[in-house]
């Protein structure tokens, strides 16, 4: 993916599932094409297949389980995501945390299957530790700022700097940041501090006008 990237996490917001998810993904696709920036849709397992067939932008799952095919009830694995042509995975989001051996399994499996792994970390120390597992991206999100109106760029600029230092001291893996990002100013600040992209959920998925919100965010990437 060309950096800087903008990952939009649809979560399980009512405005980010079903028909609404498809509508939103089409808006992401349109804005990505118009503005020439990498926008990635992180969607739920149900909607992923349909969305993937309707848009050109990368579509990733919000989670997959660290299991092989077999006797696992109610689970989905990376192979299944691959079979439906999905582009990658969010791994270890604060709302779906995993143990480190499972994170490692999912990253390695993504590599084997040519899928992009975006691993989330709740702070700079965890981000540094996860760099040893060599994911494609590391996304740092302070949990207490997720879903709020104060962005990581405003409230914790030092955490962004520390995360980048921690990660880069291990491997040259691009660092993304997220939590509370609502506008182009938040994005610009994150990028100025060295982030190579952002993760946004409520600022787009719950926006009255998601297209306007996206265009504003992208303004900070230019
Ligand atoms: O994965 C991104 C997400 O956790 C950030 O959420 O609503 O603070 O943009 P939000």
Coordinates of C-alpha atoms and ligand atoms in Angstrom, one line a residue:
X1 CA 0.0 0.0 0.0
X2 CA 1.2 3.5 -0.8
X3 CA 1.8 5.5 2.3
X4 CA 0.4 7.5 4.0
X5 CA -2.6 5.2 4.4
X6 CA -6.0 5.9 5.9
X7 CA -7.7 2.8 7.4
X8 CA -11.3 3.2 8.2
X9 CA -12.5 0.7 10.8
X10 CA -16.2 0.1 10.4
X11 CA -16.4 -1.7 13.7
X12 CA -19.9 -2.9 14.6
X13 CA -21.4 0.5 14.3
X14 CA -24.9 0.3 13.0
X15 CA -23.9 2.8 10.3
X16 CA -21.0 0.5 9.4
X17 CA -22.8 -2.8 8.7
X18 CA -25.0 -4.4 6.1
X19 CA -26.3 -2.1 3.3
X20 CA -24.8 0.9 5.1
X21 CA -21.4 -0.8 5.1
X22 CA -21.6 -1.2 1.3
X23 CA -22.7 2.4 0.9
X24 CA -19.8 3.6 3.0
X25 CA -17.3 1.4 1.2
X26 CA -18.4 2.9 -2.1
X27 CA -17.8 6.4 -0.7
X28 CA -14.3 5.3 0.5
X29 CA -13.6 3.9 -3.0
X30 CA -14.8 7.1 -4.7
X31 CA -12.8 9.4 -2.5
X32 CA -9.7 7.2 -2.8
X33 CA -9.9 7.4 -6.5
X34 CA -10.6 11.1 -6.7
X35 CA -7.9 12.1 -4.3
X36 CA -5.3 9.5 -5.2
X37 CA -4.8 8.3 -1.7
X38 CA -4.7 4.8 -0.1
X39 CA -7.9 4.2 1.8
X40 CA -8.5 0.8 3.3
X41 CA -11.9 -0.5 4.6
X42 CA -11.7 -2.7 7.7
X43 CA -15.0 -4.5 7.8
X44 CA -16.8 -7.3 9.6
X45 CA -16.7 -10.9 8.3
X46 CA -20.3 -10.9 7.1
X47 CA -19.9 -7.8 4.9
X48 CA -16.4 -8.4 3.7
X49 CA -17.1 -10.6 0.7
X50 CA -19.8 -8.5 -0.8
X51 CA -17.8 -5.3 -0.3
X52 CA -14.7 -6.8 -1.8
X53 CA -16.6 -7.5 -5.0
X54 CA -18.0 -4.0 -5.2
X55 CA -15.0 -1.8 -4.6
X56 CA -11.4 -1.4 -5.8
X57 CA -9.9 -0.3 -2.5
X58 CA -8.3 -2.9 -0.2
X59 CA -10.7 -4.6 2.1
X60 CA -9.4 -6.2 5.3
X61 CA -11.1 -8.1 8.2
X62 CA -11.3 -6.6 11.7
X63 CA -10.2 -9.9 13.1
X64 CA -9.5 -13.5 12.3
X65 CA -8.9 -16.4 14.6
X66 CA -5.5 -18.1 15.0
X67 CA -6.7 -21.5 13.9
X68 CA -6.1 -23.9 11.0
X69 CA -9.1 -25.5 9.2
X70 CA -10.8 -28.1 11.4
X71 CA -13.1 -28.6 14.3
X72 CA -13.6 -25.0 15.3
X73 CA -17.1 -23.8 15.9
X74 CA -17.9 -20.1 15.2
X75 CA -14.4 -19.2 14.1
X76 CA -12.9 -18.0 10.9
X77 CA -9.3 -18.3 9.8
X78 CA -6.9 -16.4 7.5
X79 CA -7.2 -19.0 4.8
X80 CA -10.9 -18.3 4.6
X81 CA -10.2 -14.6 4.2
X82 CA -7.8 -15.4 1.5
X83 CA -10.3 -17.6 -0.3
X84 CA -12.6 -14.6 -0.5
X85 CA -9.8 -12.4 -1.9
X86 CA -9.6 -10.1 1.1
X87 CA -6.5 -8.1 1.2
X88 CA -5.4 -8.4 4.9
X89 CA -6.3 -8.3 8.5
X90 CA -6.4 -6.1 11.5
X91 CA -4.8 -8.1 14.4
X92 CA -5.0 -7.4 18.1
X93 CA -7.3 -4.4 18.0
X94 CA -7.9 -3.0 21.6
X95 CA -11.4 -4.2 21.2
X96 CA -10.3 -7.7 20.2
X97 CA -7.0 -8.3 22.0
X98 CA -5.1 -11.5 21.5
X99 CA -2.2 -13.4 23.2
X100 CA 1.2 -12.9 21.6
X101 CA 1.4 -16.5 20.2
X102 CA -1.8 -15.9 18.3
X103 CA -0.6 -12.6 17.0
X104 CA 2.5 -14.3 15.8
X105 CA 0.4 -17.1 14.1
X106 CA -1.8 -14.5 12.3
X107 CA 1.2 -12.5 11.1
X108 CA 3.0 -15.5 9.8
X109 CA -0.1 -16.9 8.2
X110 CA -0.8 -13.6 6.5
X111 CA 2.7 -13.6 5.1
X112 CA 2.3 -17.2 3.8
X113 CA -0.9 -16.2 2.1
X114 CA 0.3 -12.8 0.7
X115 CA -2.1 -10.8 2.9
X116 CA -1.3 -7.5 4.7
X117 CA -1.1 -7.6 8.4
X118 CA -1.9 -4.5 10.5
X119 CA -1.1 -5.2 14.1
X120 CA -2.5 -2.9 16.8
X121 CA -0.7 -1.9 20.0
X122 CA -2.1 -0.1 23.0
X123 CA 1.2 1.8 23.7
X124 CA 4.7 2.3 22.5
X125 CA 6.3 -0.6 24.5
X126 CA 3.9 -3.1 23.1
X127 CA 4.4 -1.6 19.6
X128 CA 8.2 -2.1 20.0
X129 CA 7.7 -5.7 21.2
X130 CA 5.4 -6.4 18.3
X131 CA 8.0 -5.2 15.8
X132 CA 9.9 -8.4 16.4
X133 CA 7.0 -10.3 14.8
X134 CA 7.5 -8.3 11.6
X135 CA 4.0 -7.3 10.6
X136 CA 3.5 -5.1 7.6
X137 CA 2.1 -2.2 9.7
X138 CA 2.0 -1.4 13.4
X139 CA -0.9 0.7 14.6
X140 CA -0.7 2.4 18.0
X141 CA -4.0 3.4 19.6
X142 CA -4.3 4.5 23.3
X143 CA -7.4 2.7 24.3
X144 CA -8.7 5.5 26.5
X145 CA -8.9 7.8 23.5
X146 CA -10.7 5.4 21.2
X147 CA -14.1 6.7 20.2
X148 CA -13.7 10.1 21.8
X149 CA -13.2 13.5 20.5
X150 CA -9.7 14.2 21.6
X151 CA -7.2 12.7 19.2
X152 CA -4.0 10.8 19.9
X153 CA -2.1 13.6 18.0
X154 CA -3.4 16.2 20.5
X155 CA -3.4 14.3 23.7
X156 CA -0.4 12.0 23.3
X157 CA 2.0 13.4 20.7
X158 CA 4.9 12.0 22.8
X159 CA 3.4 8.5 22.6
X160 CA 3.5 8.8 18.8
X161 CA 7.2 9.7 18.8
X162 CA 8.0 7.0 21.4
X163 CA 6.2 4.4 19.3
X164 CA 8.0 5.3 16.2
X165 CA 11.4 5.2 18.0
X166 CA 10.5 1.8 19.7
X167 CA 9.4 0.2 16.4
X168 CA 12.2 1.6 14.2
X169 CA 14.9 0.5 16.7
X170 CA 13.8 -3.0 16.0
X171 CA 12.7 -3.0 12.3
X172 CA 11.8 -0.5 9.7
X173 CA 8.0 -1.1 9.9
X174 CA 5.6 1.7 9.1
X175 CA 3.8 3.0 12.1
X176 CA 0.1 4.1 12.0
X177 CA -1.7 5.8 14.8
X178 CA -5.4 6.1 15.8
X179 CA -7.9 7.1 18.4
X180 CA -10.1 10.1 18.4
X181 CA -8.9 11.3 15.0
X182 CA -11.6 13.5 13.6
X183 CA -10.1 16.0 11.2
X184 CA -7.3 16.9 8.8
X185 CA -5.5 18.7 11.6
X186 CA -5.2 15.6 13.7
X187 CA -4.0 13.7 10.6
X188 CA -1.4 16.3 9.7
X189 CA 0.0 16.4 13.2
X190 CA 0.3 12.6 13.3
X191 CA 2.2 12.6 10.0
X192 CA 4.4 15.5 11.0
X193 CA 5.4 13.4 14.0
X194 CA 6.4 10.5 11.7
X195 CA 3.3 8.3 11.4
X196 CA 2.8 6.8 8.0
X197 CA -0.9 6.8 8.2
X198 CA -3.9 6.8 10.5
X199 CA -6.8 4.6 11.7
X200 CA -10.2 6.2 12.0
X201 CA -13.5 4.8 13.0
X202 CA -16.2 7.1 14.6
X203 CA -14.9 10.2 12.7
X204 CA -16.0 8.6 9.4
X205 CA -18.4 5.8 10.3
X206 CA -20.6 7.9 12.6
X207 CA -20.2 11.2 10.6
X208 CA -23.3 12.9 9.3
X209 CA -21.5 13.3 6.0
X210 CA -18.8 10.6 5.7
X211 CA -17.6 11.9 2.3
X212 CA -17.0 15.3 3.8
X213 CA -15.3 13.8 6.8
X214 CA -13.0 11.7 4.6
X215 CA -12.0 14.7 2.4
X216 CA -11.2 16.7 5.5
X217 CA -9.0 13.9 6.9
X218 CA -7.2 13.5 3.6
X219 CA -6.5 17.2 3.5
X220 CA -4.1 16.4 6.4
X221 CA -2.3 13.8 4.3
X222 CA -1.4 16.2 1.5
Ligands
LIG1 O1 -9.3 1.1 14.8 C1 -9.5 2.5 14.9 C2 -10.3 2.9 16.0 O2 -10.1 2.1 17.2 C3 -10.2 4.3 16.3 O3 -11.5 4.6 16.7 O4 -13.5 6.1 16.8 O5 -11.4 6.8 17.9 O6 -11.5 6.8 15.4 P1 -12.0 6.2 16.8

